[in-house]
Coordinates of C-alpha atoms in Angstrom, one line a residue:
M34 CA 13.0 17.3 41.2
K35 CA 15.1 19.1 38.6
K36 CA 16.2 21.8 41.0
I37 CA 17.1 19.1 43.6
C38 CA 19.4 17.3 41.0
L39 CA 21.0 20.6 40.1
I40 CA 21.6 21.6 43.7
L41 CA 23.2 18.1 44.4
L42 CA 25.2 18.3 41.1
F43 CA 26.6 21.7 42.0
S44 CA 27.3 20.8 45.6
F45 CA 29.9 18.4 44.1
S46 CA 31.5 21.5 42.6
L47 CA 32.0 23.2 45.9
F48 CA 34.7 20.6 46.6
S49 CA 36.2 20.7 43.1
F50 CA 38.7 23.6 43.8
A51 CA 40.9 20.9 45.4
Q52 CA 42.2 18.1 43.2
Q53 CA 39.6 15.3 43.1
S54 CA 40.4 11.7 43.9
P55 CA 39.7 9.0 41.4
K56 CA 36.8 7.9 43.7
E57 CA 35.4 11.5 43.7
I58 CA 35.6 11.5 39.8
H59 CA 33.9 8.1 39.7
D60 CA 31.1 9.2 42.1
I61 CA 30.5 12.4 40.1
L62 CA 30.2 10.3 36.8
K63 CA 28.1 7.7 38.5
Y64 CA 25.8 10.5 39.8
L65 CA 25.5 12.0 36.3
K66 CA 24.7 8.7 34.7
E67 CA 22.4 7.1 37.4
E68 CA 20.5 10.2 38.7
V69 CA 20.7 13.1 36.1
Q70 CA 20.5 10.9 32.9
I71 CA 17.4 9.1 34.3
R72 CA 15.5 12.1 35.6
E73 CA 16.2 14.8 33.3
D74 CA 15.3 15.4 29.7
N75 CA 18.3 17.6 29.2
F76 CA 20.9 15.2 30.4
Y77 CA 23.5 16.4 27.8
D78 CA 23.0 20.1 28.8
T79 CA 23.6 19.4 32.4
A80 CA 26.4 16.9 32.0
Y81 CA 28.1 19.4 29.6
Q82 CA 27.9 22.3 31.9
Y83 CA 29.1 20.3 34.8
I84 CA 32.1 18.6 32.8
Y85 CA 33.0 22.0 31.5
Q86 CA 33.3 23.4 34.9
Q87 CA 35.5 20.6 36.0
I88 CA 37.7 21.1 33.2
L89 CA 38.1 24.8 34.3
E90 CA 38.6 24.0 37.8
Q91 CA 40.8 20.9 37.8
K92 CA 44.5 20.7 36.8
G93 CA 47.0 18.2 35.5
V94 CA 45.8 14.5 35.3
N95 CA 42.3 15.3 36.5
Q96 CA 41.8 18.0 33.9
A97 CA 43.0 15.5 31.2
I98 CA 40.6 13.0 32.3
W99 CA 37.7 15.5 32.4
N100 CA 38.5 16.6 28.8
S101 CA 38.5 12.9 27.7
Y102 CA 34.9 12.6 29.4
M103 CA 33.9 15.9 27.5
G104 CA 35.1 14.1 24.2
N105 CA 33.0 11.0 25.2
L106 CA 30.0 13.1 26.0
L107 CA 30.0 15.1 22.9
S108 CA 30.7 11.9 20.8
A109 CA 27.7 10.2 22.5
Y110 CA 25.6 13.3 21.8
L111 CA 26.7 13.1 18.1
N112 CA 25.9 9.5 17.9
Q113 CA 22.5 9.8 19.4
N114 CA 21.5 13.0 17.3
E115 CA 23.7 12.7 14.2
Y116 CA 20.7 12.9 11.7
R117 CA 19.4 16.2 13.3
I118 CA 22.9 17.6 13.6
S119 CA 23.7 16.8 10.0
Q120 CA 20.8 19.0 8.8
R121 CA 22.3 22.0 10.5
T122 CA 24.2 24.6 8.6
K123 CA 27.3 26.5 9.8
I124 CA 26.0 29.8 10.9
A125 CA 29.0 31.7 12.5
E126 CA 32.7 32.0 12.6
N127 CA 32.6 32.0 16.4
I128 CA 31.6 28.8 18.1
P129 CA 28.3 29.4 20.0
S130 CA 28.3 28.6 23.6
D131 CA 25.2 26.2 23.1
F132 CA 26.6 22.9 21.8
N133 CA 22.9 22.0 20.8
T134 CA 23.2 24.6 18.0
W135 CA 26.5 23.4 16.6
D136 CA 26.7 21.9 13.1
I137 CA 28.3 18.5 12.6
Q138 CA 31.8 20.0 11.6
T139 CA 31.9 22.3 14.6
L140 CA 30.9 19.4 16.8
I141 CA 33.5 16.9 15.4
E142 CA 36.1 19.7 15.8
Q143 CA 35.1 20.2 19.5
I144 CA 35.4 16.4 20.0
N145 CA 38.8 16.4 18.4
F146 CA 39.9 19.5 20.5
H147 CA 38.9 17.8 23.8
Y148 CA 40.5 14.5 23.0
L149 CA 43.8 16.1 22.0
K150 CA 43.6 18.3 25.1
S151 CA 43.2 15.3 27.2
L152 CA 46.7 14.1 25.9
E153 CA 48.4 17.5 26.0
N154 CA 50.2 17.0 29.2
K155 CA 52.1 13.9 27.9
D156 CA 55.1 13.8 30.3
L157 CA 52.9 14.0 33.4
L158 CA 50.3 11.4 31.9
Q159 CA 53.1 9.1 31.1
K160 CA 54.4 9.0 34.7
T161 CA 51.0 8.6 36.3
K162 CA 50.1 4.8 36.7
V163 CA 46.5 3.9 35.6
E164 CA 46.4 1.7 38.7
D165 CA 45.6 4.8 40.7
F166 CA 42.7 5.4 38.5
Q167 CA 41.5 1.8 38.1
I168 CA 38.0 2.7 39.5
L169 CA 37.4 4.9 36.3
L170 CA 38.4 2.0 33.9
K171 CA 35.6 0.2 31.9
D172 CA 37.4 -3.0 31.5
A173 CA 39.6 -2.9 34.6
D174 CA 41.1 -6.3 34.5
K175 CA 42.4 -6.1 30.8
S176 CA 43.1 -2.2 30.8
V177 CA 45.9 -2.3 33.4
S178 CA 48.0 -4.7 31.5
Y179 CA 47.5 -3.2 28.0
R180 CA 47.4 0.4 29.2
P181 CA 49.6 0.8 32.3
M182 CA 49.8 4.7 32.3
V183 CA 46.9 7.3 32.4
F184 CA 48.3 8.6 28.9
D185 CA 47.8 5.1 27.4
M186 CA 44.1 5.0 28.8
L187 CA 43.3 8.5 27.5
A188 CA 45.0 7.8 24.2
H189 CA 42.9 4.6 23.8
E190 CA 39.7 6.7 24.2
A191 CA 40.8 9.2 21.7
L192 CA 41.9 6.8 19.2
A193 CA 38.5 5.0 19.3
F194 CA 37.0 8.2 18.1
F195 CA 39.6 9.3 15.7
S196 CA 39.5 5.8 13.9
E197 CA 36.0 6.2 13.1
K198 CA 36.1 7.0 9.4
R199 CA 32.8 8.7 9.3
Y200 CA 34.1 11.5 11.5
S201 CA 37.3 12.1 9.7
M202 CA 37.4 15.7 8.2

């Protein structure tokens, strides 16, 4: 079953060299949540690898959105495993590729990195209407009026993390 999930997951990436539509991004996220998360013990590993690949392959607005989702994923991982992570000591100057070995400071730095990276292309994001990406919104009715541009949507996600005092460094 695990192999079938991975084959389906990576079949999505065959089409990812082209810019994805909001519907395609939504379908990938839905698949990760409804299929991979339920059926795999290593959901975070699989989701991390896939989102990381999307960040490398996508450009512009899509890349910004995937960076925000990576911040969300790592933040959820931290929230779920905070006690275990807080027991780890920093072991190297270089960041290990396996996020499961990161100490709490490294993990928070990487979450910050991805949220800030999601806001990097400010001009493009401020010109892109969030209505085009409405399928990705959590609270679609309210979000469009309060956050009309993609930059606003991504900034809102980043600020939600940055405003948590327990993660400030």
